[in-house]
């Protein structure tokens, strides 16, 4: 029996809907889904297409030889690792000030003095005893020996006001000292800390944060800085905000140099007019310029800036994958969102960083039907089956969404994917209007990774997908909504007192110093910045009157609509406009997934 397959090549997954004709009616028999191979809209997708098709066929009595026709979507790529880069105006300051924030400080208070190797304390002249001294204790010294040397110096009357350690022995040493003083440990580059320079060490009591060294004027007071020097140490002070401990010292060079890499401008070419936006003015300014130039034909960045370099890399990657000249690659849409990015403090002794304002950008390259036709032709040869390029993704998605029980035109859909957000509306006469916008699930993961300072994008993806909890004891956890859950058996010690995400009942610890509240806030804000912003601008563009209030019903489809909180965020946002929104259930069996693949089958049958 001849089968028809609709295949939706997405940025993250490739989905298949398999059907056949029975007495002039279309009967769907199976579905398949695999991870997309290669970048969306390139020949690398072919392996994923074949794998997803085979997966669907494995659930039926048929084989590839029974597939009479395949319809694939027009795939416009959103280049995740290239286009969705976080860009900012970066000021690199080779400062004379360095700071540090260990996780296990000892003692409390503020100590101001001169740095000295701990074994040199006994060699000081008695006339120098009254000066403030801050000993440096290397990793080759046992903490008991260090305690003995420090207590001996205190007994001699040497004014030891603080201590700086390379190892994490801060608490062990502090508990054995004759005098309470701030003890900062985990200074990984202690060998680069010079002797004989002025230093300030601050440790707050448990539950508090440093107050003096997180204030630029506080640092300026201790080191007698000029207004110009005070301006250059702002990144150091910002890096220490919210920390329990800190050490700042002034190196002998005394020279401060800086250079600026500007964020740059974006030049937008529209059908009727052009415009420009300065990235330094933030995401709102960029999106206003995008709206005034719609529909957009191409976007370019200012040469020699972060924005220009990023967009040129987008063109370079797409040109190499498609075989086109770079000048022939056009960016058809762009989503900008305000975010924060950690920037390393130059001269730091333990990888300190400060959070700077930045703008996250997702860029979409204009779909290339010729490239998709080349993929269809190669599939035709390899599978010996008729393969054609179907319609626009959003149009196909609305055809698939209409198979949801209880749905009928007029209707609007929001297709929430990994790389793009699509919207389409169908009126009572069957006319469809659609839009394809950059930015979706991958952009959310990027923002989470950036703002939490994570090294692993996969960890950001997991944080995006699963709810959080804090392990409060070996037998209980507190969920992010405040609910407490108790366990009959003891939990693993590896998760004790850790923030975890809950994946299929498993508690997975998050390797990050951020609190549960901070992680949850960043996650929800990232979803709001991307999905709520994109969905509202998409619906405005497809609405008959340009107003969201002209739309009554919206069906959410696509992989990201399976997220545990995105539908709730969108429902709340759309409720302000009197719009009824909810998850679709494609064909009554697939949930919100498989809408485009199902629509491709239906369009193929109509043809």
PDB file of C-alpha atoms in Angstrom, residues 424-541:
ATOM      1  CA  UNK A 424       0.029  31.766  11.352  1.00  0.00           C
ATOM      2  CA  UNK A 425      -3.632  32.661  11.205  1.00  0.00           C
ATOM      3  CA  UNK A 426      -6.387  31.154   9.071  1.00  0.00           C
ATOM      4  CA  UNK A 427      -9.674  32.958   8.538  1.00  0.00           C
ATOM      5  CA  UNK A 428     -13.108  31.477   7.939  1.00  0.00           C
ATOM      6  CA  UNK A 429     -12.480  31.491   4.174  1.00  0.00           C
ATOM      7  CA  UNK A 430      -9.320  29.378   4.553  1.00  0.00           C
ATOM      8  CA  UNK A 431      -6.851  32.164   3.738  1.00  0.00           C
ATOM      9  CA  UNK A 432      -3.586  31.861   5.694  1.00  0.00           C
ATOM     10  CA  UNK A 433      -1.155  34.569   6.759  1.00  0.00           C
ATOM     11  CA  UNK A 434       2.102  33.512   8.404  1.00  0.00           C
ATOM     12  CA  UNK A 435       5.436  34.796   9.743  1.00  0.00           C
ATOM     13  CA  UNK A 436       8.747  33.085  10.587  1.00  0.00           C
ATOM     14  CA  UNK A 437      10.862  34.738  13.321  1.00  0.00           C
ATOM     15  CA  UNK A 438      14.312  34.095  14.780  1.00  0.00           C
ATOM     16  CA  UNK A 439      14.738  33.023  18.405  1.00  0.00           C
ATOM     17  CA  UNK A 440      13.252  30.190  20.452  1.00  0.00           C
ATOM     18  CA  UNK A 441      14.439  27.372  22.737  1.00  0.00           C
ATOM     19  CA  UNK A 442      18.126  27.526  21.792  1.00  0.00           C
ATOM     20  CA  UNK A 443      18.195  31.242  22.553  1.00  0.00           C
ATOM     21  CA  UNK A 444      16.743  30.574  26.011  1.00  0.00           C
ATOM     22  CA  UNK A 445      19.496  28.038  26.716  1.00  0.00           C
ATOM     23  CA  UNK A 446      22.124  30.545  25.606  1.00  0.00           C
ATOM     24  CA  UNK A 447      20.777  33.255  27.934  1.00  0.00           C
ATOM     25  CA  UNK A 448      20.689  30.824  30.882  1.00  0.00           C
ATOM     26  CA  UNK A 449      24.260  29.743  30.181  1.00  0.00           C
ATOM     27  CA  UNK A 450      25.458  33.328  29.856  1.00  0.00           C
ATOM     28  CA  UNK A 451      23.741  34.869  32.854  1.00  0.00           C
ATOM     29  CA  UNK A 452      24.584  32.007  35.236  1.00  0.00           C
ATOM     30  CA  UNK A 453      28.194  31.875  34.014  1.00  0.00           C
ATOM     31  CA  UNK A 454      27.967  28.159  33.099  1.00  0.00           C
ATOM     32  CA  UNK A 455      30.656  26.412  31.057  1.00  0.00           C
ATOM     33  CA  UNK A 456      28.318  23.733  29.667  1.00  0.00           C
ATOM     34  CA  UNK A 457      25.472  24.570  27.262  1.00  0.00           C
ATOM     35  CA  UNK A 458      23.943  21.130  27.917  1.00  0.00           C
ATOM     36  CA  UNK A 459      23.600  21.999  31.625  1.00  0.00           C
ATOM     37  CA  UNK A 460      21.773  25.197  30.619  1.00  0.00           C
ATOM     38  CA  UNK A 461      19.478  23.060  28.433  1.00  0.00           C
ATOM     39  CA  UNK A 462      18.685  20.800  31.414  1.00  0.00           C
ATOM     40  CA  UNK A 463      18.019  23.786  33.698  1.00  0.00           C
ATOM     41  CA  UNK A 464      15.629  25.118  31.042  1.00  0.00           C
ATOM     42  CA  UNK A 465      13.672  21.864  30.814  1.00  0.00           C
ATOM     43  CA  UNK A 466      13.342  20.651  34.410  1.00  0.00           C
ATOM     44  CA  UNK A 467      12.082  22.106  37.730  1.00  0.00           C
ATOM     45  CA  UNK A 468      14.479  22.887  40.572  1.00  0.00           C
ATOM     46  CA  UNK A 469      14.745  21.920  44.237  1.00  0.00           C
ATOM     47  CA  UNK A 470      17.081  22.442  47.199  1.00  0.00           C
ATOM     48  CA  UNK A 471      18.159  19.386  49.216  1.00  0.00           C
ATOM     49  CA  UNK A 472      17.662  20.508  52.827  1.00  0.00           C
ATOM     50  CA  UNK A 473      18.482  17.215  54.564  1.00  0.00           C
ATOM     51  CA  UNK A 474      19.248  13.621  53.667  1.00  0.00           C
ATOM     52  CA  UNK A 475      15.516  12.899  53.866  1.00  0.00           C
ATOM     53  CA  UNK A 476      13.837  16.027  52.454  1.00  0.00           C
ATOM     54  CA  UNK A 477      13.948  18.531  49.610  1.00  0.00           C
ATOM     55  CA  UNK A 478      12.213  21.863  49.103  1.00  0.00           C
ATOM     56  CA  UNK A 479      10.831  22.344  45.589  1.00  0.00           C
ATOM     57  CA  UNK A 480      11.134  25.686  43.838  1.00  0.00           C
ATOM     58  CA  UNK A 481       7.432  26.369  44.520  1.00  0.00           C
ATOM     59  CA  UNK A 482       8.055  26.031  48.273  1.00  0.00           C
ATOM     60  CA  UNK A 483       6.577  22.534  48.714  1.00  0.00           C
ATOM     61  CA  UNK A 484       8.581  20.149  50.918  1.00  0.00           C
ATOM     62  CA  UNK A 485       8.943  16.482  49.934  1.00  0.00           C
ATOM     63  CA  UNK A 486      10.119  13.792  52.366  1.00  0.00           C
ATOM     64  CA  UNK A 487      11.801  10.485  51.488  1.00  0.00           C
ATOM     65  CA  UNK A 488      11.698   7.143  53.265  1.00  0.00           C
ATOM     66  CA  UNK A 489      15.295   6.293  52.309  1.00  0.00           C
ATOM     67  CA  UNK A 490      18.280   8.589  52.721  1.00  0.00           C
ATOM     68  CA  UNK A 491      19.322  10.617  49.671  1.00  0.00           C
ATOM     69  CA  UNK A 492      22.813  10.414  48.217  1.00  0.00           C
ATOM     70  CA  UNK A 493      25.358  12.506  50.157  1.00  0.00           C
ATOM     71  CA  UNK A 494      26.483  13.955  46.802  1.00  0.00           C
ATOM     72  CA  UNK A 495      23.296  16.058  46.632  1.00  0.00           C
ATOM     73  CA  UNK A 496      23.205  17.175  50.280  1.00  0.00           C
ATOM     74  CA  UNK A 497      22.718  20.956  50.614  1.00  0.00           C
ATOM     75  CA  UNK A 498      22.904  21.283  46.821  1.00  0.00           C
ATOM     76  CA  UNK A 499      20.563  22.886  44.292  1.00  0.00           C
ATOM     77  CA  UNK A 500      19.317  20.141  41.951  1.00  0.00           C
ATOM     78  CA  UNK A 501      17.049  19.758  38.946  1.00  0.00           C
ATOM     79  CA  UNK A 502      14.545  16.900  38.909  1.00  0.00           C
ATOM     80  CA  UNK A 503      14.756  14.773  35.752  1.00  0.00           C
ATOM     81  CA  UNK A 504      12.342  11.839  35.632  1.00  0.00           C
ATOM     82  CA  UNK A 505      12.391  11.562  39.426  1.00  0.00           C
ATOM     83  CA  UNK A 506      16.206  11.737  39.634  1.00  0.00           C
ATOM     84  CA  UNK A 507      17.903  14.525  41.595  1.00  0.00           C
ATOM     85  CA  UNK A 508      20.788  15.888  39.519  1.00  0.00           C
ATOM     86  CA  UNK A 509      23.078  18.404  41.314  1.00  0.00           C
ATOM     87  CA  UNK A 510      23.886  21.671  39.535  1.00  0.00           C
ATOM     88  CA  UNK A 511      27.572  22.536  39.538  1.00  0.00           C
ATOM     89  CA  UNK A 512      27.127  26.270  40.113  1.00  0.00           C
ATOM     90  CA  UNK A 513      27.449  28.584  43.128  1.00  0.00           C
ATOM     91  CA  UNK A 514      24.148  30.302  42.230  1.00  0.00           C
ATOM     92  CA  UNK A 515      21.194  29.951  44.597  1.00  0.00           C
ATOM     93  CA  UNK A 516      17.945  28.223  43.657  1.00  0.00           C
ATOM     94  CA  UNK A 517      16.156  31.568  43.597  1.00  0.00           C
ATOM     95  CA  UNK A 518      18.760  33.079  41.230  1.00  0.00           C
ATOM     96  CA  UNK A 519      18.653  30.103  38.835  1.00  0.00           C
ATOM     97  CA  UNK A 520      14.850  30.083  38.767  1.00  0.00           C
ATOM     98  CA  UNK A 521      14.681  33.834  38.168  1.00  0.00           C
ATOM     99  CA  UNK A 522      17.202  33.685  35.297  1.00  0.00           C
ATOM    100  CA  UNK A 523      15.373  30.715  33.726  1.00  0.00           C
ATOM    101  CA  UNK A 524      11.923  32.345  33.825  1.00  0.00           C
ATOM    102  CA  UNK A 525      13.212  35.718  32.644  1.00  0.00           C
ATOM    103  CA  UNK A 526      15.022  34.077  29.719  1.00  0.00           C
ATOM    104  CA  UNK A 527      11.807  32.358  28.630  1.00  0.00           C
ATOM    105  CA  UNK A 528       9.850  35.589  28.959  1.00  0.00           C
ATOM    106  CA  UNK A 529      12.445  37.609  27.034  1.00  0.00           C
ATOM    107  CA  UNK A 530      12.452  35.150  24.129  1.00  0.00           C
ATOM    108  CA  UNK A 531       9.090  33.390  23.914  1.00  0.00           C
ATOM    109  CA  UNK A 532       6.703  36.029  25.249  1.00  0.00           C
ATOM    110  CA  UNK A 533       8.437  38.789  23.237  1.00  0.00           C
ATOM    111  CA  UNK A 534       8.561  36.722  20.057  1.00  0.00           C
ATOM    112  CA  UNK A 535       5.008  35.398  20.322  1.00  0.00           C
ATOM    113  CA  UNK A 536       3.543  38.866  20.829  1.00  0.00           C
ATOM    114  CA  UNK A 537       5.417  40.360  17.853  1.00  0.00           C
ATOM    115  CA  UNK A 538       4.532  37.317  15.714  1.00  0.00           C
ATOM    116  CA  UNK A 539       0.816  37.590  16.482  1.00  0.00           C
ATOM    117  CA  UNK A 540       0.848  41.342  15.770  1.00  0.00           C
ATOM    118  CA  UNK A 541       2.319  40.646  12.329  1.00  0.00           C
TER     119      UNK A 541
END
